[in-house]
Coordinates of C-alpha atoms in Angstrom, one line a residue:
M245 CA 0.0 0.0 0.0
R246 CA 2.9 2.3 0.9
G247 CA 4.5 1.6 -2.5
F248 CA 1.2 2.4 -4.3
F249 CA 0.9 5.6 -2.4
S250 CA 4.5 6.6 -3.2
F251 CA 3.9 5.8 -6.9
G252 CA 0.6 7.7 -6.8
M253 CA 2.2 10.8 -5.2
A254 CA 5.1 10.6 -7.7
A255 CA 2.7 10.4 -10.6
M256 CA 0.7 13.3 -9.3
A257 CA 3.9 15.3 -8.9
L258 CA 4.9 14.5 -12.5
G259 CA 1.4 15.4 -13.6
L260 CA 1.5 18.8 -11.8
A261 CA 4.9 19.4 -13.3
A262 CA 3.7 18.7 -16.8
T263 CA 0.7 21.0 -16.2
A264 CA 3.0 23.7 -15.1
A265 CA 5.2 23.2 -18.1
R266 CA 2.2 23.4 -20.4
A267 CA 1.1 26.6 -18.7
E268 CA 4.4 28.1 -19.6
D269 CA 3.9 27.4 -23.3
I270 CA 3.3 30.4 -25.5
T271 CA 0.2 29.8 -27.6
I272 CA 0.0 31.1 -31.2
A273 CA -3.3 30.6 -32.9
V274 CA -3.4 30.0 -36.7
A275 CA -6.8 31.2 -37.9
G276 CA -8.2 30.6 -41.4
P277 CA -10.6 28.5 -43.5
F278 CA -10.1 24.9 -42.6
S279 CA -13.5 24.0 -44.0
G280 CA -15.6 25.4 -46.8
P281 CA -14.8 26.3 -50.4
V282 CA -11.4 27.7 -49.8
A283 CA -10.2 25.2 -47.2
T284 CA -7.0 24.6 -49.3
V285 CA -5.8 28.0 -48.2
G286 CA -6.3 27.0 -44.6
E287 CA -4.3 23.9 -45.1
Q288 CA -1.5 26.0 -46.4
F289 CA -1.7 28.2 -43.3
K290 CA -1.7 25.2 -41.0
H291 CA 1.2 23.4 -42.6
G292 CA 3.3 26.5 -42.7
A293 CA 2.6 27.6 -39.1
Q294 CA 3.1 24.1 -37.8
A295 CA 6.5 23.8 -39.5
G296 CA 7.4 27.2 -38.2
V297 CA 6.5 26.2 -34.6
E298 CA 8.4 22.9 -34.8
A299 CA 11.5 24.7 -36.1
V300 CA 11.4 27.2 -33.2
N301 CA 10.9 24.5 -30.6
A302 CA 13.6 22.3 -32.1
A303 CA 16.0 25.3 -31.6
G304 CA 15.1 25.6 -27.9
G305 CA 11.9 27.8 -28.1
V306 CA 11.9 31.5 -27.3
N307 CA 12.9 33.1 -24.0
G308 CA 13.0 29.7 -22.3
K309 CA 9.5 28.7 -23.4
M310 CA 8.0 26.5 -26.1
I311 CA 5.4 27.5 -28.7
K312 CA 2.1 25.7 -28.9
L313 CA -0.2 26.0 -31.9
D314 CA -3.9 26.4 -31.7
V315 CA -5.9 25.9 -34.9
E316 CA -9.1 27.9 -35.4
D317 CA -11.5 27.6 -38.4
D318 CA -13.3 30.7 -39.6
V319 CA -14.6 29.2 -42.8
C320 CA -13.6 32.5 -44.5
D321 CA -16.8 33.9 -43.0
P322 CA -16.9 37.3 -41.2
K323 CA -19.2 36.2 -38.4
Q324 CA -17.3 33.0 -37.8
A325 CA -14.1 35.1 -37.8
V326 CA -15.4 37.4 -35.1
A327 CA -16.5 34.4 -33.0
V328 CA -13.0 32.9 -33.3
A329 CA -11.5 36.3 -32.3
N330 CA -13.8 36.5 -29.2
R331 CA -13.0 32.9 -28.2
L332 CA -9.2 33.5 -28.5
A333 CA -9.6 36.7 -26.4
G334 CA -11.5 34.7 -23.8
L335 CA -8.6 32.1 -23.7
H336 CA -6.1 35.0 -23.3
V337 CA -4.3 34.0 -26.5
K338 CA -1.9 36.9 -27.4
F339 CA -0.8 36.0 -30.9
V340 CA -2.8 35.1 -34.1
D341 CA -1.2 33.9 -37.4
G342 CA -4.2 34.9 -39.6
H343 CA -6.8 35.4 -40.8
A344 CA -6.7 34.4 -44.5
C345 CA -9.6 36.2 -46.2
S346 CA -9.8 40.0 -45.9
G347 CA -13.5 39.7 -45.2
S348 CA -12.5 37.7 -42.1
S349 CA -9.5 39.7 -41.0
I350 CA -11.2 43.1 -41.1
P351 CA -14.1 42.5 -38.7
A352 CA -11.9 40.2 -36.4
S353 CA -9.2 42.9 -36.2
E354 CA -11.4 45.1 -33.9
V355 CA -11.7 42.3 -31.4
Y356 CA -8.0 41.7 -31.4
A357 CA -7.2 45.4 -31.1
E358 CA -9.5 45.8 -28.2
N359 CA -7.8 42.9 -26.4
N360 CA -4.2 43.9 -27.3
I361 CA -3.8 40.7 -29.3
L362 CA -1.1 40.7 -32.1
M363 CA -2.8 39.7 -35.3
M364 CA -0.5 39.3 -38.3
T365 CA -2.1 38.0 -41.5
P366 CA -0.1 36.1 -44.1
S367 CA -2.5 36.8 -46.9
S368 CA -5.2 39.4 -46.4
S369 CA -4.5 42.1 -48.9
N370 CA -7.4 44.6 -48.6
P371 CA -5.9 48.0 -47.6
L372 CA -8.8 48.7 -45.3
L373 CA -7.4 46.3 -42.7
T374 CA -4.4 48.4 -41.8
E375 CA -5.9 51.7 -42.8
E376 CA -8.7 51.3 -40.3
A377 CA -6.3 50.0 -37.7
F378 CA -4.0 53.1 -38.1
K379 CA -7.0 55.5 -38.0
H380 CA -8.2 54.0 -34.7
K381 CA -4.6 53.6 -33.4
W382 CA -4.9 49.8 -33.2
T383 CA -1.2 49.1 -33.0
T384 CA -1.3 45.3 -32.9
I385 CA -2.9 44.7 -36.4
M386 CA -0.2 43.8 -38.9
R387 CA 0.2 42.3 -42.4
L388 CA 3.0 40.1 -43.6
Y389 CA 1.8 40.4 -47.2
G390 CA 1.4 43.0 -49.9
R391 CA -1.7 45.2 -50.3
D392 CA -4.2 45.3 -53.1
D393 CA -3.3 48.8 -54.1
A394 CA 0.4 47.8 -54.5
Q395 CA -0.6 44.8 -56.6
G396 CA -2.9 47.0 -58.7
Q397 CA -0.1 49.6 -59.3
Y398 CA 2.2 46.8 -60.3
I399 CA 0.0 44.8 -62.6
G400 CA -2.3 47.5 -64.1
P401 CA 0.3 49.0 -66.5
W402 CA 1.5 45.4 -67.4
I403 CA -2.1 44.4 -68.4
A404 CA -2.7 47.7 -70.3
E405 CA 0.4 47.1 -72.3
R406 CA 0.2 43.4 -72.9
F407 CA -3.5 43.4 -73.8
K408 CA -3.5 46.8 -75.6
G409 CA -6.4 47.0 -78.0
K410 CA -8.1 43.9 -76.6
K411 CA -11.6 43.9 -75.1
M412 CA -11.0 43.7 -71.4
V413 CA -13.5 42.8 -68.7
I414 CA -13.1 43.1 -64.9
L415 CA -15.2 40.9 -62.6
H416 CA -15.3 40.4 -58.9
D417 CA -17.1 38.2 -56.3
K418 CA -18.3 41.0 -54.0
S419 CA -15.9 39.9 -51.2
A420 CA -13.6 42.3 -49.4
Y421 CA -10.7 40.6 -51.1
G422 CA -12.1 40.1 -54.6
Q423 CA -13.8 43.5 -55.0
G424 CA -10.9 45.4 -53.4
L425 CA -8.4 43.7 -55.7
A426 CA -10.6 44.2 -58.8
M427 CA -11.0 47.9 -58.0
A428 CA -7.2 48.3 -57.5
V429 CA -6.4 46.6 -60.8
K430 CA -9.1 48.7 -62.5
A431 CA -7.4 51.9 -61.2
G432 CA -4.0 50.6 -62.4
I433 CA -5.3 49.8 -65.9
N434 CA -7.2 53.1 -66.2
A435 CA -4.2 55.1 -65.0
A436 CA -2.1 53.4 -67.7
G437 CA -4.6 54.6 -70.4
A438 CA -6.7 51.5 -71.0
K439 CA -10.4 51.0 -70.4
E440 CA -12.4 47.9 -69.7
V441 CA -15.7 47.3 -71.6
L442 CA -17.3 45.9 -68.4
F443 CA -16.8 46.1 -64.7
D444 CA -19.2 43.7 -63.0
S445 CA -19.8 41.2 -60.2
I446 CA -20.7 37.6 -59.9
T447 CA -22.4 35.7 -57.1
P448 CA -19.9 33.4 -55.4
G449 CA -20.8 29.8 -54.5
E450 CA -23.0 29.1 -57.5
K451 CA -22.4 26.0 -59.7
D452 CA -23.8 27.4 -62.9
Y453 CA -22.1 30.5 -64.4
S454 CA -23.5 30.1 -67.9
A455 CA -25.2 33.5 -67.8
V456 CA -21.9 35.1 -66.9
V457 CA -20.2 33.2 -69.8
S458 CA -23.0 34.3 -72.2
K459 CA -22.5 37.9 -71.2
L460 CA -18.7 37.7 -71.8
K461 CA -19.3 35.9 -75.1
A462 CA -21.7 38.6 -76.3
L463 CA -19.2 41.3 -75.4
G464 CA -16.4 39.4 -77.3
A465 CA -14.2 39.5 -74.2
E466 CA -10.6 38.7 -74.9
F467 CA -9.2 39.3 -71.4
V468 CA -10.9 38.9 -68.1
Y469 CA -9.5 40.0 -64.8
F470 CA -11.3 38.2 -61.9
G471 CA -11.1 39.4 -58.3
G472 CA -12.1 36.3 -56.4
Y473 CA -11.3 32.8 -55.4
H474 CA -10.3 29.7 -57.4
P475 CA -13.6 27.7 -57.2
E476 CA -15.5 30.3 -59.2
A477 CA -12.6 31.0 -61.6
G478 CA -12.3 27.3 -62.4
L479 CA -16.0 26.9 -63.1
I480 CA -16.2 30.0 -65.3
L481 CA -13.3 28.8 -67.4
R482 CA -14.6 25.3 -67.7
Q483 CA -18.1 26.4 -68.6
S484 CA -16.7 28.8 -71.1
A485 CA -14.8 26.0 -72.7
D486 CA -18.0 24.0 -72.9
Q487 CA -19.5 26.8 -74.9
G488 CA -16.4 26.9 -77.2
F489 CA -15.5 30.4 -75.9
K490 CA -11.9 31.2 -75.1
F491 CA -10.3 34.2 -73.4
T492 CA -7.3 34.9 -71.2
M493 CA -8.1 35.0 -67.5
M494 CA -6.0 36.7 -64.9
M495 CA -6.4 36.8 -61.1
G496 CA -4.6 37.6 -57.9
D497 CA -2.9 35.3 -55.4
A498 CA -6.0 33.2 -54.4
I499 CA -5.5 30.9 -57.4
A500 CA -2.1 29.6 -56.1
T501 CA -3.5 26.1 -55.2
P502 CA -3.7 22.9 -57.2
E503 CA -7.4 22.7 -56.5
F504 CA -7.9 25.4 -59.2
W505 CA -6.8 23.0 -61.9
Q506 CA -8.9 20.2 -60.4
I507 CA -11.9 22.4 -61.1
S508 CA -10.9 24.0 -64.4
G509 CA -9.2 21.1 -66.0
P510 CA -7.5 21.9 -69.3
A511 CA -9.7 25.1 -69.6
G512 CA -7.3 26.6 -67.0
E513 CA -4.4 26.5 -69.5
G514 CA -2.7 29.9 -69.8
T515 CA -4.5 31.4 -66.8
L516 CA -2.3 34.2 -65.3
F517 CA -2.0 35.5 -61.8
T518 CA 0.2 37.7 -59.6
F519 CA 1.9 36.5 -56.5
P520 CA 4.7 37.8 -54.3
S521 CA 8.0 36.6 -55.6
D522 CA 8.0 32.8 -54.9
P523 CA 9.9 32.2 -51.7
Q524 CA 10.3 28.4 -52.4
S525 CA 13.4 29.1 -54.5
R526 CA 15.1 31.2 -51.8
P527 CA 18.2 29.7 -50.0
T528 CA 16.6 30.9 -46.8
A529 CA 13.6 28.7 -47.4
A530 CA 15.4 25.5 -48.4
Q531 CA 15.3 23.8 -45.0
A532 CA 11.7 24.8 -44.4
V533 CA 10.6 23.6 -47.9
A534 CA 12.4 20.3 -47.3
D535 CA 10.8 19.8 -43.9
I536 CA 7.3 20.5 -45.1
K537 CA 7.7 18.2 -48.2
K538 CA 8.7 15.4 -45.9
T539 CA 5.2 15.6 -44.5
G540 CA 3.8 15.0 -48.0
F541 CA 2.6 18.6 -48.4
Q542 CA 3.8 20.9 -51.2
P543 CA 4.6 24.4 -49.6
E544 CA 2.8 26.4 -52.3
G545 CA 0.7 29.5 -52.0
F546 CA 0.6 31.1 -48.5
T547 CA 2.4 28.2 -46.7
L548 CA 5.7 29.9 -46.3
F549 CA 4.1 33.3 -45.4
A550 CA 2.3 31.6 -42.5
Y551 CA 5.7 30.1 -41.5
A552 CA 7.3 33.6 -41.7
V553 CA 4.6 35.1 -39.4
I554 CA 5.7 32.6 -36.7
Q555 CA 9.3 33.6 -37.2
T556 CA 8.5 37.3 -37.1
M557 CA 6.4 37.0 -33.9
V558 CA 9.2 34.9 -32.2
E559 CA 11.8 37.5 -33.2
G560 CA 9.6 40.2 -31.7
M561 CA 9.5 38.2 -28.4
K562 CA 13.3 37.9 -28.5
R563 CA 13.7 41.7 -29.1
T564 CA 11.5 42.6 -26.2
G565 CA 12.4 39.8 -23.9
G566 CA 8.7 39.1 -23.3
E567 CA 5.2 38.4 -24.6
D568 CA 3.6 41.9 -24.6
P569 CA 1.9 42.2 -28.0
V570 CA 1.9 46.0 -27.9
K571 CA 5.7 46.1 -27.3
I572 CA 6.4 43.4 -29.8
A573 CA 4.4 45.2 -32.6
A574 CA 6.3 48.4 -31.8
A575 CA 9.6 46.7 -31.9
L576 CA 8.9 45.0 -35.2
K577 CA 7.8 48.3 -36.8
S578 CA 10.8 50.3 -35.6
G579 CA 13.5 47.7 -35.6
P580 CA 15.7 46.2 -38.3
P581 CA 14.3 43.7 -40.9
V582 CA 13.5 40.2 -39.6
N583 CA 15.1 37.4 -41.5
T584 CA 12.4 34.9 -42.6
V585 CA 11.8 32.1 -45.1
V586 CA 10.2 34.7 -47.5
G587 CA 13.3 37.0 -47.2
P588 CA 13.9 39.9 -44.9
V589 CA 10.7 41.6 -43.8
S590 CA 10.1 45.0 -42.3
F591 CA 7.0 47.0 -41.5
D592 CA 5.8 50.6 -41.7
E593 CA 3.9 52.5 -39.1
K594 CA 0.6 51.1 -40.3
G595 CA 1.8 47.6 -39.8
D596 CA 2.1 47.0 -43.6
L597 CA 4.9 45.0 -45.2
K598 CA 7.4 47.2 -46.9
D599 CA 8.8 46.7 -50.4
T600 CA 6.7 43.8 -51.7
T601 CA 7.7 42.5 -55.1
Y602 CA 5.5 40.4 -57.4
D603 CA 5.8 37.8 -60.2
V604 CA 3.4 37.1 -63.0
N605 CA 2.7 33.4 -63.0
I606 CA 1.0 31.2 -65.6
W607 CA -0.8 27.9 -65.3
H608 CA 0.4 25.2 -67.7
D609 CA -0.6 21.5 -67.7
G610 CA -1.8 21.4 -64.1
K611 CA 1.1 23.4 -62.6
Y612 CA 2.0 27.1 -62.4
A613 CA 5.4 28.8 -62.7
K614 CA 6.7 32.3 -63.2
L615 CA 6.0 33.7 -66.6
Q616 CA 9.3 34.0 -68.5

């Protein structure tokens, strides 16, 4: 009986020690769409953030503590995103790697700001996110990704020159991301002296876009810029091909997923899109890419950006010697660049990423690569 009591006490002591150790972990939540039509983006987030956390912990953690990852699904829905933000605030989580969709990040950011939670998105590109934060002096809202207006300024003149004299149409899906990007590209095209024959919206989530295709066909559209996500783009292209109608489609970064080709099939051939210069080829990303590939996942799209958010937050903790999100955000904005898998990153006073560069990519035979 004495032996059992001693063993029981020892086990209890070990259990308490383990609980104490877990209490000392630093939790970073990765928030994005892990279900729903753009769940592939969430998978990119999760694999990138998980790999980033594992690398930090393998190197001894940060300030004597380990990082623990909490995965939160917002389904790319504004209401769900706010619910996630409130739940994380209630759990006293101080750091969020996310959200993915601008329509989620923007409403959730107010909750994070009110609770002094550092939210750093690896993909949300609508300028309103950081503009509103700056206006309201919400200092813990940041973006490790380029803004739509920067993307529009970059690609607008390129489109105007390359498709000069062609009938151009600009469509969007009414989302904060899609509409914001379409408007930025329209401004860039118009500023370069070109004019679209139609600027219009579609209804996302539908299965039949034959009416949209018929409208494009009647206009004789030769180039279509679509601000939206890959499911709708793939369907529009496939249904256009079914009607024997061909045009060049171009999009933003949301199409950087193999699921696009699964939907479009060969009709996706030649589709163009802009994306920040691909970090997979950087020497600084070589180990991360290899580690992620070992898990059977291809680190495409936003994977390495989610990884870089983890690296950046951890560097902020090192610079401040603590876990105060307000101090960390200030240190990241005022300090030297942070070395990450996507290259050195630095931030302006609004929390936006400085000096974003883009590539034009093209889909060919089920894969995409930089346009030469």
